[in-house]
Amino acid sequence: MLIQRPKGTSDILPDQVEKWHYIENVLRQICREYGYDEIRTPIFEHTELFQRGVGETTDIVEKEMYTFRDKAERSITLRPEGTASVCRAYAENKLYANPLPVKLYYLGPMFRYEKPQAGRFRQFNQFGIEVFGSTNPAVDAEVITLAMDFYERLGLNGLEVHLNSVGCPKCRPVHKRKLQEFLQPHLDKFCPNCQGRFERNPLRMLDCKNPTCQELSDGAPTTTQCLCDECEEHFAAVKSYLDAVGVRYFVDERLVRGLDYYTKTAFEIMVEEIGAQSAICGGGRYDGLIEEIGGPATPGIGFALGMERIFAALAVQGIDIPLVTRKDVYIAVLGQAAAVEGFRLQAILRKLNLKVETDYLGRGLKAQLKAADRVRARFAVIIGDDELARGVVVVRQMDSGDQVEIGLIDLEDYLLANS
Ligand code: HAM
């Protein structure tokens, strides 16, 4: 029996990979324009990084991490997200010695042991950005603007920015107390998961998907009702910067992110049509995270977006990605001597950066021309014994079917002039 790929993973096949390249190029271009540099961190980290960074009471750390002991009995975890790793790399490599703010981006696979369904995988790819060293609310707005700019460049419509402020260590305890007061009388009716979170992290109870829990927490005090002056001012400023660039948002006081490191700004970008997993981007500010993992106190903010969910959104909105899959030249060869000459020509033409293929299956001329069609070659260069003897080749324009005979010596110039 054929061995199949593990549940929740996908094979990205060649025609699809071209689309990934296209999207990645748009992302890299946007990052260049906004001044973000790429960082690449390990796929696995010490488990403690995520326990301390992402938070012990989150679904990710409680249930979803791929954690194992390596041969030296160290606890290792496949990264479930990028922020904790990028923060670690920032502190460990003293990137704070660079002019601030330091603006970074990353692209790559993340791993979460989730229940696989449409838009939710166990290995998925994120593009993310992180900005370190500035508490300026303009940075929060820039980060959200960058995400929206990207979606706009792809032609996606109907995106909604859900914006909230989750406060800071100063005002959060006030909210926590009010929330506990509100939830306490009905605590026994909440699901066991929520009951477990009541003491340590009652905010997460607002995010429970259980309908009874949702009903019970309806009308609970929100973080925005309890913000301290500083957080309130910050939130107002973020909104005014977004207004200034015309990025529309919806203040969603029930927005609770699935990770514990957020302070002040938290946001998600939703697109309804892709189903239950409608968040195509999530992020926020995390001014205490770098200190939490042992680095110098440094404010930070960023987001990550799910690459697979972009493809889902593009598909439902009927947006095609322009592909340039044309080959320049297909060399059709008849006979062994011609095959050798074709092989030589192929090497020469590739040095000119032309995209060239030849026949490796010993097919007849008709089948080779069909193959040329299939790879969408612009030209077929046909070489048989007769042509070989006369030092010429036949060049066929694949679209029109027009053919000309030209000297081997002139082939390079002809192809360069016409491709
Ligand atoms: P997150 O909300 O957990 O945030 O994930 C960000 C995005 O990754 C989601 O909005 C979604 O598009 C995609 N995503 C998450 N889980 C899956 C999955 N199982 N399958 C497919 N796509 C998924 C973070 O990861 C934070 N590190 C974001 C951040 C960066 N905050 C500050 N900086």
PDB file of N, CA and C and ligand atoms in Angstrom, residues 60 80-83 106 112 114 119-122 124 126 129-130 257 259 261-262 268 279-284 286 301-306 308-309, ligand 1:
ATOM      1  N   ILE A  60      -2.644  26.563  22.071  1.00  0.00           N
ATOM      2  CA  ILE A  60      -1.416  26.147  21.377  1.00  0.00           C
ATOM      3  C   ILE A  60      -0.504  25.376  22.324  1.00  0.00           C
ATOM      4  N   PRO A  80       5.148  26.528  16.588  1.00  0.00           N
ATOM      5  CA  PRO A  80       3.736  26.642  16.240  1.00  0.00           C
ATOM      6  C   PRO A  80       3.408  28.022  15.671  1.00  0.00           C
ATOM      7  N   GLU A  81       4.358  28.949  15.771  1.00  0.00           N
ATOM      8  CA  GLU A  81       4.184  30.315  15.277  1.00  0.00           C
ATOM      9  C   GLU A  81       5.569  30.946  15.223  1.00  0.00           C
ATOM     10  N   GLY A  82       5.660  32.148  14.655  1.00  0.00           N
ATOM     11  CA  GLY A  82       6.980  32.718  14.427  1.00  0.00           C
ATOM     12  C   GLY A  82       7.433  33.778  15.412  1.00  0.00           C
ATOM     13  N   THR A  83       6.479  34.417  16.085  1.00  0.00           N
ATOM     14  CA  THR A  83       6.826  35.599  16.884  1.00  0.00           C
ATOM     15  C   THR A  83       7.835  35.298  17.996  1.00  0.00           C
ATOM     16  N   TYR A 106       9.240  37.248   7.902  1.00  0.00           N
ATOM     17  CA  TYR A 106       9.592  35.833   7.759  1.00  0.00           C
ATOM     18  C   TYR A 106       8.494  35.101   7.018  1.00  0.00           C
ATOM     19  N   ARG A 112       0.986  22.912  14.149  1.00  0.00           N
ATOM     20  CA  ARG A 112       0.058  22.864  15.286  1.00  0.00           C
ATOM     21  C   ARG A 112      -0.761  21.591  15.177  1.00  0.00           C
ATOM     22  N   GLU A 114      -3.722  20.471  15.390  1.00  0.00           N
ATOM     23  CA  GLU A 114      -5.121  20.889  15.451  1.00  0.00           C
ATOM     24  C   GLU A 114      -5.961  19.851  14.733  1.00  0.00           C
ATOM     25  N   GLY A 119      -9.059  24.943   5.646  1.00  0.00           N
ATOM     26  CA  GLY A 119      -8.360  26.142   6.130  1.00  0.00           C
ATOM     27  C   GLY A 119      -7.590  25.945   7.422  1.00  0.00           C
ATOM     28  N   ARG A 120      -7.629  24.738   7.974  1.00  0.00           N
ATOM     29  CA  ARG A 120      -6.884  24.491   9.219  1.00  0.00           C
ATOM     30  C   ARG A 120      -6.047  23.229   9.047  1.00  0.00           C
ATOM     31  N   PHE A 121      -4.751  23.421   9.132  1.00  0.00           N
ATOM     32  CA  PHE A 121      -3.830  22.321   8.871  1.00  0.00           C
ATOM     33  C   PHE A 121      -2.890  22.116  10.050  1.00  0.00           C
ATOM     34  N   ARG A 122      -2.173  21.006  10.015  1.00  0.00           N
ATOM     35  CA  ARG A 122      -1.187  20.754  11.068  1.00  0.00           C
ATOM     36  C   ARG A 122       0.177  21.310  10.677  1.00  0.00           C
ATOM     37  N   PHE A 124       1.266  24.379   8.253  1.00  0.00           N
ATOM     38  CA  PHE A 124       0.756  25.446   7.397  1.00  0.00           C
ATOM     39  C   PHE A 124       1.833  26.512   7.295  1.00  0.00           C
ATOM     40  N   GLN A 126       3.096  30.493   7.193  1.00  0.00           N
ATOM     41  CA  GLN A 126       2.777  31.869   7.564  1.00  0.00           C
ATOM     42  C   GLN A 126       3.778  32.826   6.928  1.00  0.00           C
ATOM     43  N   ILE A 129       5.367  39.632  10.014  1.00  0.00           N
ATOM     44  CA  ILE A 129       6.303  40.740  10.219  1.00  0.00           C
ATOM     45  C   ILE A 129       6.341  41.067  11.709  1.00  0.00           C
ATOM     46  N   GLU A 130       7.472  41.588  12.167  1.00  0.00           N
ATOM     47  CA  GLU A 130       7.603  42.012  13.559  1.00  0.00           C
ATOM     48  C   GLU A 130       8.416  43.308  13.576  1.00  0.00           C
ATOM     49  N   ARG A 257      -7.272  37.224  21.186  1.00  0.00           N
ATOM     50  CA  ARG A 257      -6.339  36.457  20.378  1.00  0.00           C
ATOM     51  C   ARG A 257      -5.981  35.155  21.095  1.00  0.00           C
ATOM     52  N   LEU A 259      -3.197  33.873  21.602  1.00  0.00           N
ATOM     53  CA  LEU A 259      -1.860  33.854  22.202  1.00  0.00           C
ATOM     54  C   LEU A 259      -1.840  34.890  23.321  1.00  0.00           C
ATOM     55  N   TYR A 261       0.579  36.834  24.595  1.00  0.00           N
ATOM     56  CA  TYR A 261       1.574  37.895  24.749  1.00  0.00           C
ATOM     57  C   TYR A 261       1.087  39.289  24.405  1.00  0.00           C
ATOM     58  N   TYR A 262      -0.156  39.432  23.979  1.00  0.00           N
ATOM     59  CA  TYR A 262      -0.577  40.738  23.477  1.00  0.00           C
ATOM     60  C   TYR A 262      -0.798  41.788  24.565  1.00  0.00           C
ATOM     61  N   GLU A 268      -7.456  41.214  13.961  1.00  0.00           N
ATOM     62  CA  GLU A 268      -7.535  40.100  13.013  1.00  0.00           C
ATOM     63  C   GLU A 268      -8.142  40.636  11.736  1.00  0.00           C
ATOM     64  N   ALA A 279     -10.284  33.897   9.598  1.00  0.00           N
ATOM     65  CA  ALA A 279      -9.180  34.813   9.897  1.00  0.00           C
ATOM     66  C   ALA A 279      -8.032  34.547   8.934  1.00  0.00           C
ATOM     67  N   ILE A 280      -7.741  35.561   8.109  1.00  0.00           N
ATOM     68  CA  ILE A 280      -6.612  35.342   7.204  1.00  0.00           C
ATOM     69  C   ILE A 280      -5.354  36.041   7.725  1.00  0.00           C
ATOM     70  N   CYS A 281      -5.509  36.761   8.818  1.00  0.00           N
ATOM     71  CA  CYS A 281      -4.353  37.448   9.386  1.00  0.00           C
ATOM     72  C   CYS A 281      -4.647  37.768  10.847  1.00  0.00           C
ATOM     73  N   GLY A 282      -3.650  37.670  11.691  1.00  0.00           N
ATOM     74  CA  GLY A 282      -3.858  38.034  13.090  1.00  0.00           C
ATOM     75  C   GLY A 282      -2.579  38.619  13.663  1.00  0.00           C
ATOM     76  N   GLY A 283      -2.729  39.582  14.556  1.00  0.00           N
ATOM     77  CA  GLY A 283      -1.526  40.152  15.138  1.00  0.00           C
ATOM     78  C   GLY A 283      -1.820  41.121  16.251  1.00  0.00           C
ATOM     79  N   GLY A 284      -0.795  41.836  16.633  1.00  0.00           N
ATOM     80  CA  GLY A 284      -0.965  42.820  17.696  1.00  0.00           C
ATOM     81  C   GLY A 284       0.354  43.194  18.332  1.00  0.00           C
ATOM     82  N   TYR A 286       3.018  43.453  21.521  1.00  0.00           N
ATOM     83  CA  TYR A 286       3.436  42.570  22.630  1.00  0.00           C
ATOM     84  C   TYR A 286       4.622  43.205  23.337  1.00  0.00           C
ATOM     85  N   ILE A 301       5.594  44.692  17.917  1.00  0.00           N
ATOM     86  CA  ILE A 301       4.268  44.506  17.306  1.00  0.00           C
ATOM     87  C   ILE A 301       4.436  43.799  15.974  1.00  0.00           C
ATOM     88  N   GLY A 302       3.429  43.007  15.584  1.00  0.00           N
ATOM     89  CA  GLY A 302       3.526  42.327  14.304  1.00  0.00           C
ATOM     90  C   GLY A 302       2.256  41.593  13.979  1.00  0.00           C
ATOM     91  N   PHE A 303       2.309  40.833  12.908  1.00  0.00           N
ATOM     92  CA  PHE A 303       1.176  39.976  12.550  1.00  0.00           C
ATOM     93  C   PHE A 303       1.687  38.777  11.781  1.00  0.00           C
ATOM     94  N   ALA A 304       0.844  37.780  11.633  1.00  0.00           N
ATOM     95  CA  ALA A 304       1.154  36.694  10.708  1.00  0.00           C
ATOM     96  C   ALA A 304      -0.098  36.403   9.908  1.00  0.00           C
ATOM     97  N   LEU A 305       0.108  36.046   8.656  1.00  0.00           N
ATOM     98  CA  LEU A 305      -1.049  35.668   7.835  1.00  0.00           C
ATOM     99  C   LEU A 305      -0.837  34.284   7.273  1.00  0.00           C
ATOM    100  N   GLY A 306      -1.944  33.565   7.149  1.00  0.00           N
ATOM    101  CA  GLY A 306      -1.887  32.184   6.681  1.00  0.00           C
ATOM    102  C   GLY A 306      -1.867  32.138   5.167  1.00  0.00           C
ATOM    103  N   GLU A 308      -2.073  29.513   3.144  1.00  0.00           N
ATOM    104  CA  GLU A 308      -3.094  28.631   2.556  1.00  0.00           C
ATOM    105  C   GLU A 308      -4.444  29.338   2.504  1.00  0.00           C
ATOM    106  N   ARG A 309      -4.701  30.176   3.511  1.00  0.00           N
ATOM    107  CA  ARG A 309      -6.003  30.873   3.534  1.00  0.00           C
ATOM    108  C   ARG A 309      -6.065  31.952   2.467  1.00  0.00           C
TER     109      ARG A 309
HETATM  110  P1  HAM B   1      -2.296  33.352  14.795  1.00  0.00           P
HETATM  111  O1  HAM B   1      -3.568  34.133  14.837  1.00  0.00           O
HETATM  112  O2  HAM B   1      -2.201  32.152  15.635  1.00  0.00           O
HETATM  113  O3  HAM B   1      -1.163  34.382  15.161  1.00  0.00           O
HETATM  114  O4  HAM B   1      -2.004  32.934  13.317  1.00  0.00           O
HETATM  115  C1  HAM B   1      -1.957  33.903  12.278  1.00  0.00           C
HETATM  116  C2  HAM B   1      -2.627  33.375  11.023  1.00  0.00           C
HETATM  117  O5  HAM B   1      -2.067  32.127  10.644  1.00  0.00           O
HETATM  118  C3  HAM B   1      -4.110  33.094  11.173  1.00  0.00           C
HETATM  119  O6  HAM B   1      -4.867  34.257  11.018  1.00  0.00           O
HETATM  120  C4  HAM B   1      -4.342  32.106  10.050  1.00  0.00           C
HETATM  121  O7  HAM B   1      -4.493  32.806   8.822  1.00  0.00           O
HETATM  122  C5  HAM B   1      -3.053  31.321  10.009  1.00  0.00           C
HETATM  123  N1  HAM B   1      -3.202  30.042  10.725  1.00  0.00           N
HETATM  124  C6  HAM B   1      -3.121  29.835  12.049  1.00  0.00           C
HETATM  125  N2  HAM B   1      -3.308  28.522  12.342  1.00  0.00           N
HETATM  126  C7  HAM B   1      -3.499  27.895  11.171  1.00  0.00           C
HETATM  127  C8  HAM B   1      -3.735  26.521  10.793  1.00  0.00           C
HETATM  128  N3  HAM B   1      -3.778  25.539  11.683  1.00  0.00           N
HETATM  129  N4  HAM B   1      -3.895  26.243   9.469  1.00  0.00           N
HETATM  130  C9  HAM B   1      -3.830  27.231   8.547  1.00  0.00           C
HETATM  131  N5  HAM B   1      -3.589  28.519   8.838  1.00  0.00           N
HETATM  132  C10 HAM B   1      -3.439  28.863  10.136  1.00  0.00           C
HETATM  133  C11 HAM B   1       0.165  34.081  15.241  1.00  0.00           C
HETATM  134  O8  HAM B   1       0.651  33.054  14.852  1.00  0.00           O
HETATM  135  C12 HAM B   1       1.015  35.226  15.764  1.00  0.00           C
HETATM  136  N6  HAM B   1       2.416  34.775  15.797  1.00  0.00           N
HETATM  137  C13 HAM B   1       0.831  36.459  14.918  1.00  0.00           C
HETATM  138  C14 HAM B   1       1.656  37.618  15.368  1.00  0.00           C
HETATM  139  C15 HAM B   1       2.814  38.031  14.852  1.00  0.00           C
HETATM  140  N7  HAM B   1       1.369  38.407  16.385  1.00  0.00           N
HETATM  141  C16 HAM B   1       2.313  39.310  16.508  1.00  0.00           C
HETATM  142  N8  HAM B   1       3.218  39.083  15.589  1.00  0.00           N
END
